[in-house]
Coordinates of C-alpha atoms in Angstrom, one line a residue:
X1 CA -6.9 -0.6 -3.6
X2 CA -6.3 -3.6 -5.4
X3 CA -8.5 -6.6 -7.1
X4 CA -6.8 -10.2 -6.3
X5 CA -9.4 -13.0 -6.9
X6 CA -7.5 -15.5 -5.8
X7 CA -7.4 -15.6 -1.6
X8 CA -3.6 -17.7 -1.6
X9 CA -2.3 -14.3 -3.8
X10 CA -4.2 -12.1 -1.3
X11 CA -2.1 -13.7 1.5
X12 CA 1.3 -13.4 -0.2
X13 CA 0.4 -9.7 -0.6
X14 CA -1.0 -8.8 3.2
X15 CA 2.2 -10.7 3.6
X16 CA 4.4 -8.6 1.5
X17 CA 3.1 -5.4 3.3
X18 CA 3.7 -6.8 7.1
X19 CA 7.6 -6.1 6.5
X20 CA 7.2 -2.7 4.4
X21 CA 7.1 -0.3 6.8
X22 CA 10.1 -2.1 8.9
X23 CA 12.1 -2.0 5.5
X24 CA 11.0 1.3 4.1
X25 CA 13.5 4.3 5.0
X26 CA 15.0 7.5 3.3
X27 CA 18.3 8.9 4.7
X28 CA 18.6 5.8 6.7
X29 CA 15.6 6.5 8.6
X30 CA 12.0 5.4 8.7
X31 CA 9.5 7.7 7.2
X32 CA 6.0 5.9 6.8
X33 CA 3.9 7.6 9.3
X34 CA 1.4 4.9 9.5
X35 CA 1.0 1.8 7.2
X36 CA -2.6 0.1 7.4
X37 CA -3.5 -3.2 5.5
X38 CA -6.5 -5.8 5.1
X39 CA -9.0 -7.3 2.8
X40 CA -12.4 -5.8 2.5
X41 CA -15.6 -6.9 4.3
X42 CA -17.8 -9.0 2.2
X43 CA -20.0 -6.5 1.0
X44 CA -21.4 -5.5 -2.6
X45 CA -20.2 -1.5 -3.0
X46 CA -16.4 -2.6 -2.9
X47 CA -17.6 -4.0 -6.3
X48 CA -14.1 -6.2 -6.8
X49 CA -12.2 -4.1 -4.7
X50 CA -10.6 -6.6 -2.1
X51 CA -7.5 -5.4 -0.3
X52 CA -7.0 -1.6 0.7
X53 CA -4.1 0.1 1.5
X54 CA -3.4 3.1 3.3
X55 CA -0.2 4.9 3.8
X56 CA 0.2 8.0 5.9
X57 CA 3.2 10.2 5.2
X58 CA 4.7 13.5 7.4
X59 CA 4.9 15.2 3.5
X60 CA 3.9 15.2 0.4
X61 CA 7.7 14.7 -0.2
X62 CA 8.0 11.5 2.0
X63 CA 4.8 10.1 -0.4
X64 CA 7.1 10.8 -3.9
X65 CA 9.7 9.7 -2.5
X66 CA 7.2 6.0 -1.8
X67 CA 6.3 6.2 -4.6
X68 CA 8.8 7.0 -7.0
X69 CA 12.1 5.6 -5.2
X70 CA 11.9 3.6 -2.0
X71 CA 13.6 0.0 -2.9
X72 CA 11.2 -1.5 -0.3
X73 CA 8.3 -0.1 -2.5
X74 CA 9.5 -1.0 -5.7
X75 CA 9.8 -4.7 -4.7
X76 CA 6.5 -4.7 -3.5
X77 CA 5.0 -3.8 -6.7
X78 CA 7.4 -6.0 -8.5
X79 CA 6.1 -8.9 -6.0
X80 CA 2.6 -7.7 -6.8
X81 CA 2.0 -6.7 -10.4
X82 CA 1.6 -10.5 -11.4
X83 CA -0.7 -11.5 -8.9
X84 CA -3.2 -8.2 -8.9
X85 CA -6.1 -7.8 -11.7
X86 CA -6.0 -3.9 -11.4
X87 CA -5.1 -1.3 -8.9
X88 CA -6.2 2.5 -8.3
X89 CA -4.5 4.6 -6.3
X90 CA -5.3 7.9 -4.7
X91 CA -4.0 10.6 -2.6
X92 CA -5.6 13.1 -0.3
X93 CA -4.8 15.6 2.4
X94 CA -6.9 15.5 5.6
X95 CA -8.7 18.6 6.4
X96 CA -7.9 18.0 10.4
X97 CA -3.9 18.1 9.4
X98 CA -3.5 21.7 10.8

């Protein structure tokens, strides 16, 4: 989740993510499962938060490999680490992924 308060720097960023997933690959080959993007509804409990992201991966391995070493990833932060106020990230594994 990230906190942008201005809306131009919001775009840039939803913009930013439209082409990860087409530019993201390891071994040559894409690996994000399923890549979803978009500001938050206007509503007081996302208390700053305004644009959410969430990245589904086949492994845990796939979601290092995101985050620690995919050049599409890394340019996306670079892009995005002037323009964001803070950031939290967290990572889970579904109970129904049996």
């Amino acid at each position: 989740m990230f906190k942008v308060s201005d809306a131009e720097d919001r775009r840039k960023i939803l913009d930013q993510y439209k082409t990860l997933k087409q530019n993201a690959v390891k071994d040559g080959k894409p690996y994000i499962v399923t890549c979803e993007v978009g500001e938050t509804g206007q509503d007081p409990r996302s208390k700053g938060w305004n644009i959410v992201a969430k990245t589904t991966f086949a492994s845990k391995a796939d979601m290092d490999y995101y985050d620690n070493e995919c050049e599409a990833h890394k340019g996306l932060k670079v892009f995005a680490k002037p323009l964001v106020e803070d950031v939290t990230t967290v990572w889970f594994e579904s109970i129904f992924s049996e």
